[in-house]
Short mmCIF file of C-alpha atoms and ligand atoms in Angstrom, two decimals:
data_model
loop_
_atom_site.label_atom_id
_atom_site.label_comp_id
_atom_site.label_asym_id
_atom_site.label_seq_id
_atom_site.Cartn_x
_atom_site.Cartn_y
_atom_site.Cartn_z
CA MET A 27 82.59 44.27 45.41
CA ILE A 28 83.75 47.19 47.40
CA ALA A 29 83.36 44.96 50.62
CA HIS A 30 85.09 42.10 49.02
CA LYS A 31 88.08 44.11 47.49
CA CYS A 32 88.46 46.56 50.27
CA PRO A 33 88.68 44.65 53.63
CA HIS A 34 89.36 47.74 55.47
CA ILE A 35 86.12 49.51 54.35
CA GLN A 36 82.76 48.66 56.16
CA VAL A 37 79.80 48.67 53.61
CA THR A 38 76.44 48.94 54.86
CA ILE A 39 73.41 48.36 52.57
CA VAL A 40 70.13 49.89 53.54
CA ASP A 41 66.77 49.69 52.26
CA VAL A 42 63.27 50.46 53.67
CA ASN A 43 61.98 47.25 52.61
CA ALA A 44 62.56 44.93 55.41
CA ASP A 45 61.74 41.73 53.38
CA ARG A 46 64.31 42.52 50.93
CA ILE A 47 66.93 43.32 53.66
CA ALA A 48 65.83 39.87 55.46
CA ALA A 49 66.43 38.01 52.08
CA TRP A 50 69.69 39.70 51.84
CA ASN A 51 70.57 38.42 55.49
CA SER A 52 69.49 35.10 54.55
CA GLU A 53 70.52 31.89 52.45
CA HIS A 54 68.34 32.83 49.57
CA LEU A 55 69.52 36.24 48.01
CA PRO A 56 66.58 38.10 46.60
CA ILE A 57 68.36 38.30 43.10
CA TYR A 58 70.20 35.83 40.86
CA GLU A 59 73.59 36.76 39.67
CA PRO A 60 76.48 34.70 39.01
CA GLY A 61 79.15 34.73 41.48
CA LEU A 62 77.13 37.07 43.52
CA GLU A 63 76.20 34.59 46.33
CA GLU A 64 79.78 33.72 46.87
CA ILE A 65 80.98 37.23 47.33
CA VAL A 66 78.08 38.05 49.77
CA LYS A 67 78.65 34.91 51.97
CA ALA A 68 82.31 35.91 52.33
CA CYS A 69 81.92 39.41 53.31
CA ARG A 70 78.57 39.22 55.12
CA GLY A 71 79.00 40.03 58.93
CA LYS A 72 82.65 40.97 58.48
CA ASN A 73 82.75 44.28 56.42
CA LEU A 74 79.34 43.95 54.70
CA PHE A 75 76.08 44.51 56.50
CA PHE A 76 72.45 44.52 55.17
CA SER A 77 70.06 46.76 57.53
CA THR A 78 66.63 48.58 57.68
CA ASP A 79 68.40 51.23 60.14
CA VAL A 80 68.83 54.09 57.42
CA ASP A 81 69.50 56.72 59.70
CA LYS A 82 71.94 54.99 61.51
CA ALA A 83 74.07 54.01 58.51
CA ILE A 84 73.78 57.72 57.22
CA ILE A 85 75.07 58.89 60.31
CA GLU A 86 78.43 56.56 60.45
CA ALA A 87 79.05 56.67 56.90
CA ASP A 88 81.76 59.03 54.86
CA LEU A 89 80.40 58.26 51.55
CA VAL A 90 76.69 57.77 50.90
CA PHE A 91 75.93 55.93 47.43
CA VAL A 92 72.45 56.98 46.37
CA SER A 93 71.33 53.70 44.57
CA VAL A 94 67.49 53.94 44.41
CA ASN A 95 65.65 53.45 41.22
CA THR A 96 64.38 55.97 38.64
CA PRO A 97 61.52 54.52 36.82
CA THR A 98 59.95 56.40 33.88
CA LYS A 99 56.99 58.67 35.01
CA LYS A 100 53.62 57.08 34.78
CA SER A 101 51.79 60.31 35.16
CA GLY A 102 52.03 64.12 35.23
CA VAL A 103 54.64 66.19 33.37
CA GLY A 104 56.78 64.14 30.99
CA ALA A 105 54.72 60.95 31.56
CA GLY A 106 55.88 57.90 29.62
CA TYR A 107 59.37 59.65 29.22
CA ALA A 108 60.88 61.70 32.02
CA ALA A 109 62.52 59.80 35.06
CA ASP A 110 60.80 59.67 38.42
CA LEU A 111 63.48 61.37 40.60
CA PHE A 112 60.82 60.87 43.76
CA TYR A 113 63.19 58.43 45.26
CA VAL A 114 66.43 60.15 44.73
CA GLU A 115 64.75 63.16 46.18
CA ALA A 116 63.68 61.45 49.16
CA CYS A 117 67.08 59.79 49.91
CA THR A 118 68.82 63.42 49.55
CA ARG A 119 66.36 64.82 52.04
CA ARG A 120 66.95 61.94 54.39
CA ILE A 121 70.65 62.32 54.14
CA ALA A 122 70.41 66.18 54.68
CA SER A 123 68.07 65.74 57.59
CA VAL A 124 69.84 63.29 59.64
CA ALA A 125 73.53 63.78 58.83
CA THR A 126 75.66 64.88 62.06
CA SER A 127 78.99 64.96 60.01
CA SER A 128 80.20 65.84 56.55
CA LYS A 129 79.27 63.34 53.77
CA ILE A 130 80.34 62.67 50.25
CA VAL A 131 77.03 61.77 48.42
CA VAL A 132 77.63 59.58 45.53
CA GLU A 133 74.85 59.70 42.77
CA LYS A 134 74.74 56.11 41.82
CA SER A 135 71.17 55.94 40.32
CA THR A 136 70.89 56.52 36.59
CA VAL A 137 69.62 60.06 36.53
CA PRO A 138 69.01 62.85 33.80
CA CYS A 139 71.53 65.23 33.31
CA ARG A 140 71.80 67.98 35.97
CA THR A 141 70.02 65.92 38.63
CA ALA A 142 73.33 66.31 41.00
CA GLN A 143 72.22 70.10 40.84
CA SER A 144 68.91 69.47 42.59
CA MET A 145 70.65 67.33 45.09
CA ARG A 146 73.23 69.65 45.97
CA THR A 147 70.81 72.57 46.42
CA ILE A 148 68.75 70.35 48.87
CA LEU A 149 71.84 69.38 50.49
CA GLU A 150 73.54 73.11 50.68
CA ALA A 151 70.17 74.37 52.04
CA ASN A 152 70.58 71.93 54.86
CA SER A 153 74.34 72.38 55.72
CA ARG A 154 75.19 73.15 59.18
CA PRO A 155 78.10 74.86 60.79
CA GLY A 156 80.80 72.18 60.75
CA LEU A 157 79.09 69.83 58.37
CA ARG A 158 79.25 70.13 54.44
CA PHE A 159 77.97 67.80 51.71
CA ASP A 160 79.78 67.10 48.57
CA ILE A 161 78.28 65.63 45.57
CA LEU A 162 79.61 63.17 42.85
CA SER A 163 78.21 61.39 40.02
CA ASN A 164 79.36 57.65 39.72
CA PRO A 165 77.09 56.08 37.10
CA GLU A 166 77.19 52.19 36.99
CA PHE A 167 78.02 50.48 33.78
CA LEU A 168 77.44 46.79 34.87
CA ALA A 169 75.31 44.47 32.86
CA GLU A 170 72.93 41.91 34.47
CA GLY A 171 74.13 38.33 34.28
CA THR A 172 77.83 39.85 34.31
CA ALA A 173 77.55 42.09 37.15
CA ILE A 174 80.37 40.29 39.19
CA LYS A 175 82.81 40.13 36.30
CA ASP A 176 82.02 43.91 35.23
CA LEU A 177 82.46 45.11 38.49
CA ASP A 178 85.90 43.07 38.91
CA ALA A 179 87.41 44.52 35.75
CA PRO A 180 85.61 47.31 34.63
CA ASP A 181 86.35 48.85 31.02
CA ARG A 182 86.21 52.23 33.21
CA VAL A 183 85.05 53.84 36.38
CA LEU A 184 83.73 57.35 35.96
CA ILE A 185 83.54 59.68 38.59
CA GLY A 186 82.24 63.36 37.87
CA SER A 187 82.33 66.21 40.43
CA LEU A 188 82.22 69.98 40.60
CA SER A 189 85.58 71.63 39.49
CA THR A 190 86.08 73.40 42.97
CA PRO A 191 88.89 72.37 45.25
CA GLU A 192 86.32 70.56 47.54
CA GLY A 193 84.57 69.05 44.53
CA ARG A 194 88.14 67.49 43.70
CA ALA A 195 88.98 66.46 46.95
CA ALA A 196 85.59 64.39 47.23
CA GLN A 197 86.50 62.95 43.73
CA GLN A 198 89.94 61.82 44.72
CA SER A 199 88.51 60.15 47.99
CA LEU A 200 86.35 57.95 45.60
CA VAL A 201 89.20 57.36 43.13
CA GLU A 202 91.10 55.95 46.24
CA VAL A 203 88.15 53.43 46.95
CA TYR A 204 88.28 51.98 43.44
CA ALA A 205 91.97 52.07 42.92
CA ASN A 206 92.18 49.11 45.80
CA TRP A 207 91.48 46.94 42.55
CA VAL A 208 90.83 49.16 39.35
CA PRO A 209 94.01 49.97 37.33
CA ARG A 210 94.24 53.99 37.62
CA ALA A 211 94.20 54.42 34.12
CA ARG A 212 90.74 52.91 34.14
CA VAL A 213 89.27 55.40 36.76
CA ILE A 214 88.33 58.67 34.87
CA THR A 215 87.51 61.93 36.34
CA THR A 216 85.10 64.50 34.37
CA GLY A 217 82.67 67.19 35.26
CA LEU A 218 79.20 66.32 37.00
CA TRP A 219 77.04 67.01 33.75
CA SER A 220 79.68 65.10 31.47
CA SER A 221 79.48 61.96 33.99
CA GLU A 222 75.66 62.02 34.30
CA LEU A 223 75.15 62.41 30.40
CA SER A 224 77.52 59.89 29.80
CA LYS A 225 75.61 57.04 31.41
CA LEU A 226 72.50 58.01 29.25
CA ALA A 227 74.77 58.12 25.95
CA ALA A 228 76.62 54.73 26.79
CA ASN A 229 73.12 53.12 27.18
CA ALA A 230 71.64 54.87 24.03
CA LEU A 231 74.90 53.86 21.87
CA LEU A 232 74.44 50.44 22.84
CA ALA A 233 70.70 50.17 22.08
CA GLN A 234 71.28 51.93 18.95
CA ARG A 235 73.57 49.19 17.72
CA ILE A 236 71.35 46.46 18.56
CA SER A 237 68.31 48.43 16.44
CA SER A 238 70.74 48.94 13.69
CA ILE A 239 71.36 45.35 13.57
CA ASN A 240 67.76 44.36 13.89
CA ALA A 241 66.62 46.88 11.10
CA LEU A 242 69.49 44.96 9.03
CA SER A 243 67.78 41.75 10.21
CA ALA A 244 64.65 42.52 8.32
CA ILE A 245 66.53 43.29 4.96
CA CYS A 246 68.31 39.96 5.48
CA GLU A 247 65.24 37.92 5.81
CA ALA A 248 63.84 39.66 2.64
CA THR A 249 67.01 39.13 0.38
CA GLY A 250 68.42 35.90 1.78
CA ALA A 251 71.56 37.59 3.17
CA ASP A 252 72.69 36.09 6.71
CA VAL A 253 72.56 38.80 9.72
CA ASP A 254 75.22 36.92 11.43
CA GLU A 255 77.35 37.01 8.32
CA VAL A 256 76.91 40.67 7.77
CA ALA A 257 77.58 41.36 11.64
CA HIS A 258 80.74 39.40 11.21
CA ALA A 259 81.99 41.28 8.10
CA CYS A 260 81.13 44.68 9.69
CA GLY A 261 82.45 43.93 13.26
CA LEU A 262 85.81 43.03 12.06
CA ASP A 263 86.35 46.72 11.04
CA SER A 264 88.08 47.84 14.08
CA ARG A 265 86.26 51.12 13.84
CA ILE A 266 82.91 49.40 14.39
CA GLY A 267 83.71 46.52 16.33
CA SER A 268 82.15 43.17 16.86
CA LYS A 269 80.47 43.53 19.95
CA PHE A 270 76.64 44.00 20.64
CA LEU A 271 75.79 43.33 16.96
CA LYS A 272 73.82 40.37 17.79
CA SER A 273 70.41 40.40 16.34
CA SER A 274 67.42 39.51 18.36
CA VAL A 275 63.70 39.53 18.79
CA GLY A 276 64.34 42.86 20.61
CA PHE A 277 66.21 44.29 23.48
CA GLY A 278 64.91 44.40 26.77
CA GLY A 279 65.92 44.96 30.34
CA SER A 280 65.28 47.89 32.65
CA CYS A 281 67.64 50.47 31.37
CA PHE A 282 67.79 50.77 27.34
CA GLN A 283 64.09 51.60 26.79
CA LYS A 284 64.01 54.02 30.03
CA ASP A 285 67.34 55.56 29.51
CA ILE A 286 66.53 56.40 25.84
CA LEU A 287 63.14 57.77 26.81
CA ASN A 288 64.98 59.87 29.25
CA LEU A 289 67.30 61.25 26.64
CA VAL A 290 64.33 62.07 24.36
CA TYR A 291 62.43 63.80 26.91
CA LEU A 292 65.85 65.97 27.85
CA SER A 293 66.22 66.73 23.98
CA GLU A 294 62.75 67.83 23.81
CA SER A 295 63.05 70.05 27.00
CA LEU A 296 65.97 71.56 25.70
CA HIS A 297 63.92 72.35 22.33
CA LEU A 298 66.00 69.90 20.14
CA PRO A 299 63.10 68.28 18.65
CA GLU A 300 65.45 66.53 15.70
CA VAL A 301 67.65 65.12 18.44
CA ALA A 302 64.53 63.59 20.34
CA ASP A 303 63.39 62.15 17.05
CA TYR A 304 66.79 60.56 16.23
CA TRP A 305 66.79 58.60 19.71
CA ARG A 306 63.06 57.84 19.66
CA GLN A 307 63.67 55.94 16.53
CA VAL A 308 65.83 53.25 18.48
CA ILE A 309 62.74 52.46 20.50
CA THR A 310 60.56 52.21 17.54
CA MET A 311 62.76 50.09 15.95
CA ASN A 312 62.60 47.68 18.80
CA GLU A 313 59.08 47.60 19.18
CA TYR A 314 58.69 46.82 15.20
CA GLN A 315 61.25 43.77 15.74
CA LYS A 316 59.25 42.38 18.45
CA ARG A 317 56.03 42.75 16.51
CA ARG A 318 57.65 41.47 13.40
CA PHE A 319 58.64 38.55 15.06
CA ALA A 320 55.36 37.59 16.41
CA GLN A 321 53.86 38.29 13.13
CA THR A 322 56.42 35.91 11.16
CA VAL A 323 55.13 33.21 13.64
CA VAL A 324 51.39 33.79 12.80
CA SER A 325 51.87 33.90 8.98
CA SER A 326 54.25 30.86 9.08
CA MET A 327 51.66 28.91 10.91
CA PHE A 328 49.00 29.36 8.03
CA ASN A 329 48.06 32.72 9.36
CA THR A 330 46.32 31.37 12.45
CA ILE A 331 47.34 30.34 15.86
CA THR A 332 44.17 30.13 17.61
CA ASN A 333 43.92 27.35 19.96
CA LYS A 334 47.53 26.21 18.68
CA LYS A 335 49.85 25.23 21.46
CA LEU A 336 52.99 27.35 21.21
CA ALA A 337 56.13 26.68 23.38
CA VAL A 338 57.84 29.74 24.50
CA LEU A 339 61.68 29.03 25.65
CA GLY A 340 63.23 31.74 27.63
CA PHE A 341 61.06 34.74 29.48
CA ALA A 342 64.17 36.45 31.13
CA PHE A 343 65.10 39.50 29.04
CA LYS A 344 68.56 37.93 28.75
CA LYS A 345 70.32 34.73 29.85
CA ASP A 346 71.89 34.47 33.33
CA THR A 347 69.29 36.39 34.91
CA GLY A 348 65.77 36.01 36.38
CA ASP A 349 65.05 39.56 35.54
CA THR A 350 62.01 40.07 33.48
CA ARG A 351 61.71 43.73 33.17
CA GLU A 352 60.85 45.01 29.54
CA THR A 353 61.45 41.43 28.45
CA PRO A 354 60.70 41.11 24.77
CA SER A 355 59.31 37.71 25.50
CA ALA A 356 56.43 39.11 27.65
CA THR A 357 55.51 41.33 24.46
CA VAL A 358 55.71 38.40 22.17
CA CYS A 359 53.56 36.39 24.46
CA ARG A 360 50.94 39.07 24.92
CA PHE A 361 50.75 39.06 21.01
CA PHE A 362 50.07 35.29 21.23
CA ARG A 363 47.51 35.81 23.77
CA GLN A 364 45.66 38.29 21.57
CA GLU A 365 45.77 35.52 18.94
CA ASN A 366 44.28 32.98 21.31
CA ALA A 367 47.03 30.75 21.03
CA LYS A 368 47.73 28.23 24.16
CA VAL A 369 51.22 29.15 25.19
CA SER A 370 53.43 27.01 27.31
CA ILE A 371 56.61 29.00 28.79
CA TYR A 372 59.84 27.48 30.22
CA ASP A 373 62.58 29.56 31.73
CA PRO A 374 65.20 27.94 33.92
CA LYS A 375 65.08 31.17 36.53
CA VAL A 376 62.03 33.14 36.14
CA PRO A 377 59.41 31.97 38.88
CA GLU A 378 56.10 31.01 37.67
CA LYS A 379 54.46 33.84 39.64
CA GLN A 380 56.49 36.50 37.80
CA ILE A 381 55.43 35.11 34.40
CA PHE A 382 51.89 35.30 35.39
CA VAL A 383 52.21 38.94 36.81
CA ASP A 384 54.10 40.14 33.51
CA LEU A 385 51.37 38.61 31.23
CA THR A 386 48.35 39.95 33.13
CA GLU A 387 46.87 43.17 31.68
CA PRO A 388 46.81 45.76 34.37
CA GLY A 389 43.17 47.01 34.90
CA VAL A 390 41.50 44.30 32.57
CA ALA A 391 38.62 42.65 34.63
CA ASP A 392 39.36 38.77 35.11
CA ASP A 393 42.44 39.00 33.11
CA SER A 394 44.22 36.80 35.96
CA GLN A 395 41.93 33.89 35.04
CA LEU A 396 42.05 34.51 31.30
CA VAL A 397 46.02 34.34 31.73
CA GLN A 398 45.87 30.98 33.77
CA GLN A 399 43.53 29.37 30.95
CA GLN A 400 45.88 30.36 28.23
CA VAL A 401 49.19 30.06 29.69
CA THR A 402 51.17 27.26 31.34
CA VAL A 403 54.40 27.77 32.91
CA CYS A 404 56.63 24.51 32.56
CA LYS A 405 59.30 22.97 34.40
CA SER A 406 61.40 21.94 31.51
CA ALA A 407 61.83 22.73 27.91
CA MET A 408 60.61 19.14 27.10
CA GLU A 409 57.22 19.43 29.18
CA ALA A 410 56.67 22.92 27.26
CA CYS A 411 57.24 21.62 23.84
CA THR A 412 55.51 18.33 23.85
CA GLY A 413 52.49 18.39 21.95
CA ALA A 414 53.28 22.09 20.42
CA GLU A 415 53.00 23.04 16.87
CA GLY A 416 55.63 25.56 17.10
CA ILE A 417 58.37 26.82 19.35
CA CYS A 418 59.90 30.11 20.12
CA VAL A 419 63.31 30.77 21.27
CA LEU A 420 63.17 34.26 22.95
CA THR A 421 66.03 34.18 25.64
CA GLU A 422 69.41 32.83 24.83
CA TRP A 423 70.00 30.35 27.60
CA ASP A 424 72.67 27.93 26.96
CA GLU A 425 70.66 24.78 27.79
CA PHE A 426 68.49 25.50 24.81
CA LYS A 427 71.22 24.67 22.38
CA SER A 428 71.76 21.01 23.69
CA LEU A 429 68.30 20.16 24.20
CA ASP A 430 67.35 16.49 22.90
CA TRP A 431 65.77 18.08 19.69
CA GLU A 432 65.13 14.83 18.12
CA ALA A 433 62.65 13.64 21.14
CA ILE A 434 61.12 17.17 21.22
CA TYR A 435 60.61 16.64 17.43
CA ALA A 436 59.02 13.26 18.02
CA SER A 437 56.58 14.87 20.59
CA MET A 438 55.42 17.68 18.62
CA ALA A 439 52.54 18.05 16.20
CA LYS A 440 53.39 18.08 12.52
CA PRO A 441 54.58 20.25 10.60
CA ALA A 442 57.08 21.13 13.79
CA MET A 443 58.08 24.77 13.32
CA VAL A 444 60.92 26.28 15.36
CA PHE A 445 61.35 30.15 15.37
CA ASP A 446 64.75 31.24 16.79
CA GLY A 447 64.38 34.70 17.99
CA ARG A 448 68.09 34.64 19.35
CA GLY A 449 69.92 33.16 16.62
CA ILE A 450 71.67 30.42 19.02
CA LEU A 451 70.13 27.12 17.53
CA ASP A 452 72.00 25.08 14.41
CA ALA A 453 69.11 25.44 12.07
CA ASP A 454 70.67 23.06 9.45
CA LYS A 455 70.80 20.14 12.06
CA LEU A 456 67.03 20.90 13.04
CA ARG A 457 66.09 20.96 9.45
CA SER A 458 67.85 17.51 9.12
CA ILE A 459 65.49 16.26 11.89
CA GLY A 460 62.46 17.43 10.12
CA PHE A 461 61.75 20.92 11.78
CA LYS A 462 60.75 23.84 9.45
CA VAL A 463 62.94 26.76 10.94
CA HIS A 464 62.90 30.52 10.95
CA SER A 465 65.87 32.28 12.26
CA ILE A 466 65.95 35.99 13.18
CA GLY A 467 67.83 37.63 10.12
CA LYS A 468 68.17 34.52 8.04
CA GLY A 469 66.06 33.58 4.91
CA LEU A 470 63.87 30.54 5.20
C1 UGA E 510 72.70 47.54 29.97
C2 UGA E 510 74.20 48.03 29.53
O1 UGA E 510 74.70 46.90 28.75
C3 UGA E 510 74.98 48.22 30.88
O2 UGA E 510 76.58 48.88 30.48
C4 UGA E 510 74.38 49.07 31.76
O3 UGA E 510 75.13 49.39 32.86
C5 UGA E 510 73.10 48.61 32.04
O4 UGA E 510 72.18 48.28 31.14
C6 UGA E 510 72.30 49.64 33.02
O5 UGA E 510 72.10 50.61 32.61
O6 UGA E 510 72.07 49.49 34.17
P1 UGA E 510 71.67 45.09 30.64
O7 UGA E 510 70.42 46.07 30.41
O8 UGA E 510 71.72 44.55 32.38
O9 UGA E 510 73.07 46.11 30.55
O10 UGA E 510 72.03 44.01 29.72
P2 UGA E 510 72.52 44.00 28.45
O11 UGA E 510 73.60 43.24 28.18
O12 UGA E 510 72.99 45.35 27.82
O13 UGA E 510 71.43 43.53 27.56
C7 UGA E 510 70.14 44.19 27.22
C8 UGA E 510 69.31 43.69 26.23
O14 UGA E 510 69.95 43.88 24.81
C9 UGA E 510 68.78 42.30 26.28
O15 UGA E 510 67.72 42.05 25.94
C10 UGA E 510 70.02 41.47 25.43
O16 UGA E 510 69.50 40.48 25.06
C11 UGA E 510 70.01 42.68 24.27
N1 UGA E 510 71.04 42.38 23.25
C12 UGA E 510 72.37 42.55 23.77
C13 UGA E 510 70.68 41.98 21.91
O17 UGA E 510 69.76 41.94 21.39
N2 UGA E 510 71.98 41.95 20.98
C14 UGA E 510 73.25 42.38 21.44
O18 UGA E 510 73.98 42.23 20.78
C15 UGA E 510 73.42 42.57 22.92
#
């Protein structure tokens, strides 16, 4: 987006992974995101470059964005909660060692509060005469599937800096980059630690809203209230707002769970156990929602799905992306596998190979063969649904709303059931065709 909006700025994206860079330089970009390809193709080779020559890019840059992943630690101190800062530190050290002129280092990765302090210590320990490093925090708020739209017209751009004159000057340089297309009033400046914490806080608050509406969905199902009506009625209160109140089978994606776990870890490290428990509950509710959905499928199908064919429509964690990280669909499919169902999956964007990787239990002998026996990845929704006893809609792809549901009904074993985990289908219409329908947050 910077290259697209600022023809006078040269943007070089570097990665140690040569395959990824080759893909970025090819006809087939390594990720799917609506509108991305057009922008990359328009700027590539003009003021946008993709390269594996990390050192050259560092030497030539005035601003360096550190945009590496910060996964949840799998082992050691804070395993399962804390962010792994290995890649952030490796980048910082690389910048410190190869730079030959002063740099503004921008922390773009989502990091725990006060990470900039460690980066600064490393950079300052390596500053040399005539060469200084300033550090900024500039968290990213785009959502997948709407990345280009979000970058083009962000609600806000947040830039945190130290409150020293040098820190403020560095902050101003980055403000000027964004000012090329973002209205000034939307570019907000804060201290470093507020900026870092705001990123975790924003994701925690968003995820908390989904867990709140999902908790209400369970009450709706038990009482006959309709979760969409409840969300609408509550959302019209301008203090609450209507967005992000769509009940679902659970939230997924690479960020919400990771960032909340990170916040839990931070709270515990600060000896704030009640705060940690409060945020942990958002994850607990999400796990409950996925399990509750899968259990409803089993209980509706006469308490057994052994050897029954179940169609799963949607594997990505949300529509308009091929990303499957923490996708609720994988959790539900794993549950179905344990119940020995035959699962047929269709997703318009997720490759077959990825689905098998996500459903294979790591470390379980022969599981990859077992997955192949239990799971079929289909080329269309119709193929997945033919002969099935139940259909689960687990990603809200638009195409699922306009499927030929009459033809699907005719092809299925009876009674034919639909479990709408995204609340996108017209349940009355499906019932008039003959389906038995269960929609999240709605009584039967
Ligand atoms: C999220 C945030 O929305 C972004 O602001 C943030 O920048 C990003 O994480 C990040 O930290 O990188 P993303 O995970 O791409 O973005 O997607 P979301 O649109 O937030 O959806 C997350 C999950 O919540 C999806 O599984 C989605 O289906 C679910 N969801 C969302 C609901 O179940 N109900 C809703 O009302 C909204």
